[in-house]
C-alpha cells in the first residue's frame, strides 16, 4: 500500500502557524498594557475623554454609601442630573477602590494613577474575554491575533484604556455577555437543554451592564432578540419553553434555587430604579437634564449647555441624512486615529499620522465590501451561530448609534459628539467579520500574509501610542522632567522617519 507523501510546509504556512500561537496573543496584551501605561504616566489629569467628569462622580459616591440619591447631590450640577443618571454603576463600584486609596494618600496625582491602572486592567481583561468569544466562531487563531494586533494599534484604544472612563468596564462586560449568549445557545443546541443558570446569569449581567453605560441597551436588545429567536427555533412551542425552564430549574441544588432568583430580582430592581423609573416618568431611559433639573442648574453641565446653545442659535442648517452620514464617517474615522489633549488646553487636537490614517481609510472599505460579498458563505457554516450573533449585535448597535447622533444633529444643526471610541463595544467583532471577508477574497496564504503585513506595518508606523507621543507637546504631560525627557527621546528617534510628523493638522478640516 502506497503511503501518501506530505508536501513540505511553505514559508507562508510556517508564518501563519506562528501567528496562531497563544504566546503571540499574550505578547499583544502585554504590548497593549505597556502602551496604555505609557500614556497614563505621561498624560496629565484630566485627559480628554471626560476623565474629570468620571472622577468627580466617583468622589461623590465615595462619600455616599448607597448607590441611590433622593435628590440632586450638592455641588453636582456640573455632572448633570446625577440622581437620575442611568449610567452610574461604574462610578459607584470605582468609589470603593478610591476610598481605599484615599485612606493612604490625599495626593490627587497618585489617586488618579492608581485608578488609571485599574482601568487598564479592566480593558486588558476585555481583550482576553473577546479572544475566548472569538474562538467560538471557529476562526483560525492567527486571524484572531491579527485582529487584536490591528485593534491594539488604533491610536484611540490605548488612549482610552489609559483614562478613568466607564467604557473600560463596558468593554469586558460586553464580551462576557456575548460569551454567555453563545454558551446558552450551544448548550441548547447540543444538549437540547434550556440552561436556566446561564440564562439567569446572562439577563442579570445585561441588566447590570446597562447601568454601567446606557449605550449597552441596543446590545441588550439585540441579545434578547437573538435568544428568543434561537430558543423558538430549537423548541416546538412556547409551552415547551416554559416546561424546559421548569425542568432545568428543578435540577439545580436547593441553595442555587434560592440564590439565583434573589440575585435576578436584585438586578431587575436596580434596573427598574433607574431605567424603569426614567421611562415611566420621562418617557426615555436617558432623560434630558432640563427635564430633571432647572435650566440654570443644567447650564453648568458642559455637554448639555453646548447642545442647548447650538439648538437655540441654530440657523438654516442642513437636515440631510446624506450630509450627516458623510460627516459621521469622517468623524468616526478621524477620532480613531487622532491625538487630543484634555480641557486644560481646550482639547487641543492634532491630526492622524499619514500611514495609519491611509490604512484606516483603505482597509475598512475592502473589509466591508468582502464581508458583504462573502457574507452568505460565512453564515452558512456549521459553526456560524457565533458569527450571526456578532453580526446582528454589531448592526443593531451601529444603526442605533447613527440614529442617536442624527437626532442630535437635527436638534443642534451640528454634527456633535461623534467619536470613534463609541464603537468600542463592537469594534473587535467588526474587525473579525471584516477579516473573515478578506480571507475569503484572498485564497492564497502568501497573498493573505502580504495583505496583513501591509496593514500591520502601516498601523505600526505611527499608530498606537506613537500617535499621541509624536503629536503631543509639553503642555499635555504631567509636570515631570522624566516624563518629558522620555517622550522627547521617542520623538527625536522616530519623528523624522514617520510620514506626516511635521504636519500636525493633517486631515483636520
Coordinates of C-alpha atoms in Angstrom, one line a residue:
X1 CA 0.0 0.0 0.0
X2 CA 1.4 3.3 -1.0
X3 CA 2.0 6.0 1.6
X4 CA 0.9 9.5 0.8
X5 CA 3.8 11.8 0.9
X6 CA 3.0 15.1 2.6
X7 CA 4.1 18.3 0.9
X8 CA 6.7 20.3 2.8
X9 CA 5.3 23.3 4.5
X10 CA 5.9 26.6 2.7
X11 CA 7.2 29.7 4.5
X12 CA 3.6 31.1 4.3
X13 CA 2.2 28.2 6.2
X14 CA 5.0 28.4 8.8
X15 CA 4.3 32.1 9.4
X16 CA 0.6 31.5 9.6
X17 CA 1.2 28.8 12.2
X18 CA 3.4 31.2 14.2
X19 CA 0.7 33.9 14.0
X20 CA -1.7 31.5 15.6
X21 CA 0.4 30.8 18.7
X22 CA -1.0 31.6 22.2
X23 CA 2.2 33.3 23.2
X24 CA 1.7 35.9 20.5
X25 CA -1.6 36.8 22.0
X26 CA 0.0 37.2 25.4
X27 CA 2.6 39.5 23.8
X28 CA -0.1 41.6 22.2
X29 CA -1.9 42.0 25.5
X30 CA 1.4 43.0 27.2
X31 CA 2.2 45.4 24.4
X32 CA -1.2 47.0 24.7
X33 CA -0.8 47.3 28.5
X34 CA 2.6 48.9 28.0
X35 CA 1.2 51.4 25.6
X36 CA -1.7 52.4 27.9
X37 CA 0.7 52.6 30.9
X38 CA 3.0 54.9 29.0
X39 CA 0.0 57.2 28.3
X40 CA -1.3 57.0 31.8
X41 CA 2.1 58.0 33.2
X42 CA 2.5 60.8 30.5
X43 CA -0.9 62.5 30.1
X44 CA -1.7 65.0 32.8
X45 CA -5.1 64.9 34.6
X46 CA -7.7 65.3 33.3
X47 CA -7.3 63.7 29.9
X48 CA -9.7 64.2 27.1
X49 CA -12.4 61.6 27.4
X50 CA -14.4 63.1 30.3
X51 CA -11.9 62.0 32.9
X52 CA -12.7 64.8 35.3
X53 CA -16.4 64.0 34.9
X54 CA -15.9 60.4 35.9
X55 CA -13.5 61.1 38.8
X56 CA -15.9 63.8 40.0
X57 CA -18.8 61.4 40.2
X58 CA -16.6 58.7 41.8
X59 CA -15.8 61.2 44.5
X60 CA -19.5 61.9 45.1
X61 CA -20.2 58.2 45.6
X62 CA -17.1 57.8 47.8
X63 CA -19.0 60.0 50.4
X64 CA -22.3 58.2 49.9
X65 CA -22.7 54.5 50.9
X66 CA -25.8 53.9 48.8
X67 CA -25.9 53.9 45.0
X68 CA -29.3 55.8 45.2
X69 CA -29.9 59.5 45.7
X70 CA -33.1 61.0 47.0
X71 CA -32.3 64.3 45.2
X72 CA -29.5 66.0 43.3
X73 CA -26.3 66.0 45.4
X74 CA -24.8 69.3 46.5
X75 CA -22.3 70.9 44.1
X76 CA -23.1 68.2 41.5
X77 CA -24.8 70.3 38.8
X78 CA -21.7 70.2 36.6
X79 CA -22.2 66.4 36.3
X80 CA -25.8 66.7 35.0
X81 CA -28.8 65.0 36.7
X82 CA -26.8 62.6 38.8
X83 CA -29.8 61.2 40.8
X84 CA -31.5 60.0 37.5
X85 CA -28.3 59.2 35.5
X86 CA -28.8 55.6 34.3
X87 CA -25.0 55.1 33.8
X88 CA -23.9 55.1 37.4
X89 CA -22.7 51.6 38.3
X90 CA -19.1 52.1 37.1
X91 CA -18.8 55.2 39.3
X92 CA -20.3 53.5 42.3
X93 CA -18.1 50.4 42.0
X94 CA -14.9 52.6 41.4
X95 CA -15.7 54.6 44.5
X96 CA -14.6 51.7 46.7
X97 CA -11.0 51.4 45.4
X98 CA -11.0 55.2 45.5
X99 CA -12.0 55.2 49.2
X100 CA -9.2 52.7 49.9
X101 CA -6.6 54.7 48.0
X102 CA -7.8 57.9 49.8
X103 CA -7.0 56.3 53.1
X104 CA -3.3 56.1 52.3
X105 CA -2.9 59.3 50.3
X106 CA -4.6 62.6 49.6
X107 CA -2.3 63.3 46.6
X108 CA -4.6 63.6 43.6
X109 CA -1.9 62.6 41.2
X110 CA -1.3 59.3 43.0
X111 CA -5.0 58.7 43.3
X112 CA -5.5 59.2 39.6
X113 CA -2.6 57.0 38.6
X114 CA -3.9 54.1 40.7
X115 CA -7.4 54.5 39.2
X116 CA -5.9 54.6 35.7
X117 CA -4.1 51.4 36.5
X118 CA -7.3 49.7 37.4
X119 CA -8.9 50.9 34.2
X120 CA -6.0 49.5 32.1
X121 CA -6.5 46.1 33.9
X122 CA -10.2 46.2 33.1
X123 CA -9.6 46.9 29.5
X124 CA -7.0 44.2 29.2
X125 CA -9.4 41.7 30.7
X126 CA -11.8 42.6 27.8
X127 CA -9.1 41.5 25.3
X128 CA -8.9 38.1 27.0
X129 CA -12.7 37.7 27.1
X130 CA -13.1 38.7 23.5
X131 CA -10.5 36.2 22.4
X132 CA -12.4 33.4 24.2
X133 CA -15.5 34.6 22.5
X134 CA -13.9 34.7 19.0
X135 CA -12.6 31.2 19.3
X136 CA -16.2 30.1 19.4
X137 CA -16.5 31.3 15.8
X138 CA -14.1 28.6 14.5
X139 CA -11.8 31.3 13.1
X140 CA -8.1 30.5 12.9
X141 CA -6.1 31.7 15.9
X142 CA -3.7 33.5 13.5
X143 CA -6.5 35.5 12.1
X144 CA -7.8 36.4 15.6
X145 CA -4.3 37.5 16.7
X146 CA -4.1 39.8 13.6
X147 CA -7.5 41.3 14.5
X148 CA -6.2 42.0 18.0
X149 CA -3.0 43.5 16.7
X150 CA -4.9 45.9 14.5
X151 CA -7.1 46.8 17.4
X152 CA -4.2 47.5 19.7
X153 CA -2.6 49.8 17.1
X154 CA -5.6 52.0 16.7
X155 CA -4.4 55.2 18.4
X156 CA -7.6 55.9 20.4
X157 CA -7.7 52.4 22.1
X158 CA -4.6 52.7 24.4
X159 CA -5.5 56.4 24.9
X160 CA -9.0 55.3 26.2
X161 CA -7.6 52.5 28.3
X162 CA -5.2 54.9 30.0
X163 CA -8.0 57.1 31.3
X164 CA -10.6 56.8 34.0
X165 CA -13.7 56.1 31.9
X166 CA -16.7 53.8 32.1
X167 CA -16.0 52.4 28.7
X168 CA -13.2 50.5 30.2
X169 CA -15.7 48.4 32.3
X170 CA -18.3 48.3 29.5
X171 CA -15.7 46.6 27.2
X172 CA -15.1 43.4 29.2
X173 CA -18.8 43.2 30.3
X174 CA -19.9 43.3 26.7
X175 CA -17.6 40.4 25.8
X176 CA -18.8 38.4 28.8
X177 CA -22.4 39.0 27.8
X178 CA -21.8 37.7 24.3
X179 CA -19.9 34.7 25.7
X180 CA -22.8 33.8 27.9
X181 CA -25.2 34.1 25.0
X182 CA -23.0 31.7 22.9
X183 CA -22.8 29.3 25.9
X184 CA -26.5 29.3 26.4
X185 CA -27.2 28.7 22.6
X186 CA -24.6 26.0 22.4
X187 CA -26.0 24.0 25.4
X188 CA -29.5 24.3 24.0
X189 CA -28.3 23.1 20.5
X190 CA -26.1 20.2 21.6
X191 CA -27.8 19.0 24.8
X192 CA -31.4 20.1 24.0
X193 CA -31.5 21.6 27.4
X194 CA -32.5 25.1 28.3
X195 CA -29.8 26.1 30.8
X196 CA -31.6 28.2 33.4
X197 CA -28.4 29.1 35.3
X198 CA -26.7 30.6 32.2
X199 CA -29.9 32.3 31.1
X200 CA -30.4 34.0 34.5
X201 CA -26.7 35.0 34.6
X202 CA -27.0 36.4 31.1
X203 CA -30.1 38.5 31.8
X204 CA -28.7 39.7 35.1
X205 CA -25.4 40.7 33.6
X206 CA -27.1 42.6 30.7
X207 CA -29.2 44.5 33.3
X208 CA -26.1 45.5 35.3
X209 CA -24.1 46.3 32.2
X210 CA -26.9 48.7 31.0
X211 CA -26.3 50.5 34.3
X212 CA -22.6 50.9 33.6
X213 CA -23.4 52.7 30.4
X214 CA -26.8 53.2 28.7
X215 CA -25.2 52.7 25.3
X216 CA -25.3 48.9 26.1
X217 CA -29.1 48.9 25.8
X218 CA -29.1 48.3 22.0
X219 CA -26.8 45.4 22.6
X220 CA -29.1 44.1 25.3
X221 CA -32.0 44.3 22.8
X222 CA -30.1 42.5 20.1
X223 CA -29.0 39.7 22.5
X224 CA -32.6 39.4 23.7
X225 CA -33.9 39.1 20.2
X226 CA -31.2 36.5 19.3
X227 CA -32.0 34.4 22.4
X228 CA -35.8 34.5 21.8
X229 CA -35.5 33.5 18.1
X230 CA -32.9 30.8 18.8
X231 CA -35.0 29.3 21.6
X232 CA -38.1 29.3 19.5
X233 CA -36.3 27.6 16.6
X234 CA -35.0 24.9 18.9
X235 CA -38.1 24.2 20.8
X236 CA -41.5 23.4 19.3
X237 CA -43.7 25.9 21.2
X238 CA -43.7 28.4 24.0
X239 CA -45.3 25.8 26.2
X240 CA -42.3 23.6 25.6
X241 CA -40.1 26.6 26.5
X242 CA -41.8 27.0 29.9
X243 CA -41.6 23.3 30.5
X244 CA -37.9 23.3 29.7
X245 CA -37.3 26.1 32.1
X246 CA -39.2 24.4 34.9
X247 CA -37.4 21.1 34.2
X248 CA -33.9 22.5 34.3
X249 CA -34.7 24.7 37.4
X250 CA -35.6 21.5 39.3
X251 CA -32.1 20.1 38.5
X252 CA -30.4 22.9 40.4
X253 CA -29.3 22.4 44.0
X254 CA -31.6 23.9 46.7
X255 CA -29.2 26.8 47.6
X256 CA -28.9 27.8 44.0
X257 CA -32.6 27.6 43.5
X258 CA -33.0 30.2 46.3
X259 CA -30.0 32.3 45.4
X260 CA -30.4 32.6 41.7
X261 CA -33.9 34.2 41.8
X262 CA -32.8 36.5 44.6
X263 CA -29.9 37.8 42.6
X264 CA -32.0 38.0 39.5
X265 CA -34.6 40.1 41.3
X266 CA -31.9 42.4 42.7
X267 CA -30.6 43.1 39.2
X268 CA -34.1 43.8 38.0
X269 CA -34.8 46.1 40.9
X270 CA -31.6 48.1 40.2
X271 CA -32.5 48.4 36.6
X272 CA -36.1 49.5 37.3
X273 CA -34.9 52.0 39.9
X274 CA -33.1 54.0 37.2
X275 CA -34.2 53.0 33.7
X276 CA -37.7 51.8 34.5
X277 CA -38.5 54.9 36.6
X278 CA -37.0 57.2 33.9
X279 CA -39.1 55.5 31.2
X280 CA -42.3 55.9 33.2
X281 CA -41.6 59.5 34.4
X282 CA -39.7 61.0 31.5
X283 CA -40.6 58.5 28.7
X284 CA -37.0 57.7 28.0
X285 CA -34.3 55.8 29.9
X286 CA -31.9 58.8 29.5
X287 CA -33.9 62.0 30.3
X288 CA -32.7 65.4 29.3
X289 CA -31.1 67.2 32.1
X290 CA -33.6 70.1 31.9
X291 CA -36.5 67.6 32.5
X292 CA -35.0 66.6 35.8
X293 CA -33.2 69.9 36.9
X294 CA -33.7 73.5 36.1
X295 CA -32.2 75.1 33.0
X296 CA -30.0 77.2 35.3
X297 CA -28.6 74.1 37.0
X298 CA -28.1 72.2 33.8
X299 CA -26.2 75.2 32.3
X300 CA -23.2 74.0 34.4
X301 CA -23.2 70.7 32.6
X302 CA -20.9 71.1 29.6
X303 CA -22.4 68.7 27.1
X304 CA -26.0 69.9 27.8
X305 CA -25.2 73.6 27.6
X306 CA -23.3 73.0 24.4
X307 CA -26.2 71.3 22.7
X308 CA -28.6 73.9 24.2
X309 CA -26.7 76.8 22.8
X310 CA -26.4 75.2 19.4
X311 CA -30.1 74.4 19.2
X312 CA -31.0 77.9 20.4
X313 CA -28.8 79.6 17.8
X314 CA -29.5 77.1 15.0
X315 CA -29.9 78.7 11.6
X316 CA -30.9 77.1 8.3
X317 CA -28.6 74.2 8.7
X318 CA -28.8 71.1 6.5
X319 CA -31.1 68.3 7.8
X320 CA -29.9 65.9 5.1
X321 CA -29.1 62.4 6.3
X322 CA -26.6 62.1 3.5
X323 CA -24.7 65.2 4.6
X324 CA -24.7 64.0 8.2
X325 CA -23.6 60.5 7.2
X326 CA -20.6 61.9 5.4
X327 CA -19.7 63.9 8.5
X328 CA -20.4 60.8 10.7
X329 CA -18.0 58.6 8.8
X330 CA -15.3 61.3 8.7
X331 CA -15.7 62.0 12.4
X332 CA -15.6 58.3 13.4
X333 CA -12.5 57.6 11.3
X334 CA -10.7 60.8 12.4
X335 CA -11.3 60.1 16.1
X336 CA -10.0 56.6 15.9
X337 CA -6.6 57.9 14.6
X338 CA -6.2 61.4 16.0
X339 CA -4.4 62.7 19.2
X340 CA -6.1 65.0 21.7
X341 CA -5.4 66.7 25.0
X342 CA -7.7 67.4 27.8
X343 CA -9.7 70.5 28.9
X344 CA -6.7 72.4 30.2
X345 CA -5.7 73.1 26.6
X346 CA -9.3 73.4 25.4
X347 CA -9.0 69.9 23.9
X348 CA -6.0 70.7 21.7
X349 CA -6.5 68.3 18.7
X350 CA -3.8 67.0 16.3
X351 CA -4.4 65.1 13.1
X352 CA -3.6 61.5 12.4
X353 CA -0.2 60.4 11.1
X354 CA -0.2 59.7 7.4
X355 CA 0.4 56.0 7.0
X356 CA -2.0 54.7 9.8
X357 CA -4.6 57.1 8.5
X358 CA -4.4 55.9 4.9
X359 CA -4.6 52.3 6.1
X360 CA -7.6 53.2 8.2
X361 CA -9.3 54.5 5.0
X362 CA -8.5 51.8 2.5
X363 CA -8.8 48.6 4.6
X364 CA -12.2 49.2 6.1
X365 CA -13.6 49.7 2.6
X366 CA -12.1 46.4 1.5
X367 CA -13.3 44.6 4.7
X368 CA -16.9 45.8 4.3
X369 CA -17.0 45.0 0.6
X370 CA -15.7 41.5 1.0
X371 CA -17.9 40.8 4.1
X372 CA -21.0 41.7 2.0
X373 CA -19.9 39.7 -1.0
X374 CA -18.9 36.6 1.0
X375 CA -21.3 37.1 4.0
X376 CA -23.7 34.3 2.9
X377 CA -20.9 31.8 2.5
X378 CA -19.6 32.6 6.0
X379 CA -23.0 32.4 7.7
X380 CA -23.9 29.1 6.1
X381 CA -21.1 27.3 8.0
X382 CA -22.0 24.7 10.7
X383 CA -20.4 26.9 13.4
X384 CA -21.9 30.2 12.2
X385 CA -24.1 30.8 15.3
X386 CA -21.5 33.0 16.9
X387 CA -21.0 34.9 13.7
X388 CA -24.7 35.5 13.4
X389 CA -24.7 36.9 16.9
X390 CA -21.7 39.1 16.4
X391 CA -23.0 40.4 13.1
X392 CA -26.5 41.1 14.4
X393 CA -25.4 42.8 17.6
X394 CA -22.9 45.0 15.6
X395 CA -25.5 46.1 13.1
X396 CA -28.1 46.9 15.8
X397 CA -25.5 48.9 17.8
X398 CA -24.1 50.9 14.8
X399 CA -27.5 51.7 13.4
X400 CA -28.7 52.8 16.9
X401 CA -25.6 54.9 17.4
X402 CA -26.1 56.6 14.0
X403 CA -29.8 57.3 14.7
X404 CA -29.0 58.8 18.1
X405 CA -26.3 61.1 16.7
X406 CA -28.5 62.0 13.8
X407 CA -31.2 63.1 16.2
X408 CA -28.7 65.3 17.9
X409 CA -27.7 66.7 14.5
X410 CA -31.4 67.6 13.8
X411 CA -31.7 69.2 17.3
X412 CA -28.5 71.3 17.2
X413 CA -27.8 71.7 13.5
X414 CA -24.3 70.5 14.0
X415 CA -22.6 67.0 14.0
X416 CA -21.8 66.8 17.7
X417 CA -20.4 64.1 19.9
X418 CA -19.2 61.9 17.0
X419 CA -16.3 59.9 18.4
X420 CA -14.6 56.7 17.2
X421 CA -14.4 55.4 20.8
X422 CA -18.2 55.0 20.8
X423 CA -17.6 52.0 18.5
X424 CA -15.6 50.2 21.3
X425 CA -18.2 47.6 22.2
X426 CA -18.5 46.2 18.6
X427 CA -15.2 47.3 17.1
X428 CA -13.5 43.9 17.6
X429 CA -16.5 42.0 16.2
X430 CA -16.4 44.3 13.2
X431 CA -12.7 43.7 12.7
X432 CA -13.3 39.9 12.9
X433 CA -16.1 40.0 10.4
X434 CA -14.1 42.2 8.0
X435 CA -11.0 39.9 8.4
X436 CA -13.1 36.8 7.6
X437 CA -14.4 38.5 4.5
X438 CA -10.9 39.4 3.3
X439 CA -9.8 35.8 4.0
X440 CA -12.5 34.5 1.6
X441 CA -11.3 37.0 -1.0
X442 CA -7.6 36.2 -0.7
X443 CA -7.3 32.5 -1.3
X444 CA -3.5 32.1 -1.3
X445 CA -1.7 32.1 2.0
X446 CA 1.0 34.3 0.5
X447 CA -1.5 37.0 -0.5
X448 CA -3.1 36.9 2.9
X449 CA 0.2 37.4 4.6
X450 CA 1.1 40.3 2.2
X451 CA -2.3 41.9 2.8
X452 CA -2.0 41.5 6.6
X453 CA 1.7 42.6 6.7
X454 CA 1.0 45.9 4.9
X455 CA -1.9 46.6 7.3
X456 CA 0.1 45.9 10.5
X457 CA 3.3 47.6 9.3
X458 CA 1.2 50.7 8.2
X459 CA -0.5 50.9 11.6
X460 CA 2.7 50.3 13.5
X461 CA 4.4 53.1 11.6
X462 CA 2.9 55.9 13.7
X463 CA -0.2 54.1 15.2
X464 CA -1.0 53.1 18.7
X465 CA 0.7 55.2 21.4
X466 CA 3.1 56.7 18.9
X467 CA 0.4 59.0 17.5
X468 CA 0.0 60.6 21.0
X469 CA 3.7 60.8 21.6
X470 CA 4.6 62.3 18.2
X471 CA 1.7 64.7 18.2
X472 CA 1.8 65.9 21.8
X473 CA 3.8 68.7 23.4
X474 CA 5.0 69.5 27.0
X475 CA 1.6 71.1 28.0
X476 CA 0.0 67.7 27.5
X477 CA 2.2 65.9 30.1
X478 CA 2.4 65.7 33.8
X479 CA 4.8 68.4 35.2
X480 CA 7.6 65.8 35.4
X481 CA 11.0 66.1 33.9
X482 CA 11.5 62.3 33.3
X483 CA 8.1 62.1 31.6
X484 CA 9.1 65.0 29.2
X485 CA 12.5 63.5 28.6
X486 CA 11.1 60.1 27.7
X487 CA 8.6 61.5 25.2
X488 CA 11.2 63.8 23.7
X489 CA 13.6 60.9 23.2
X490 CA 10.9 58.9 21.3
X491 CA 10.2 62.0 19.2
X492 CA 13.8 62.6 18.3
X493 CA 14.3 59.0 17.2
X494 CA 11.1 58.2 15.4
X495 CA 9.7 61.5 14.4
X496 CA 12.0 62.2 11.4
X497 CA 11.2 58.7 9.9
X498 CA 7.4 58.9 10.4
X499 CA 5.5 60.4 7.4
X500 CA 3.3 63.3 8.4
X501 CA 5.2 64.1 11.6
X502 CA 5.8 67.7 10.6
X503 CA 2.2 68.3 9.7
X504 CA 0.2 68.2 12.9
X505 CA -3.0 69.5 11.2
X506 CA -3.0 66.6 8.7
X507 CA -6.6 65.6 7.8
X508 CA -8.1 68.2 10.0
X509 CA -10.8 70.4 8.5

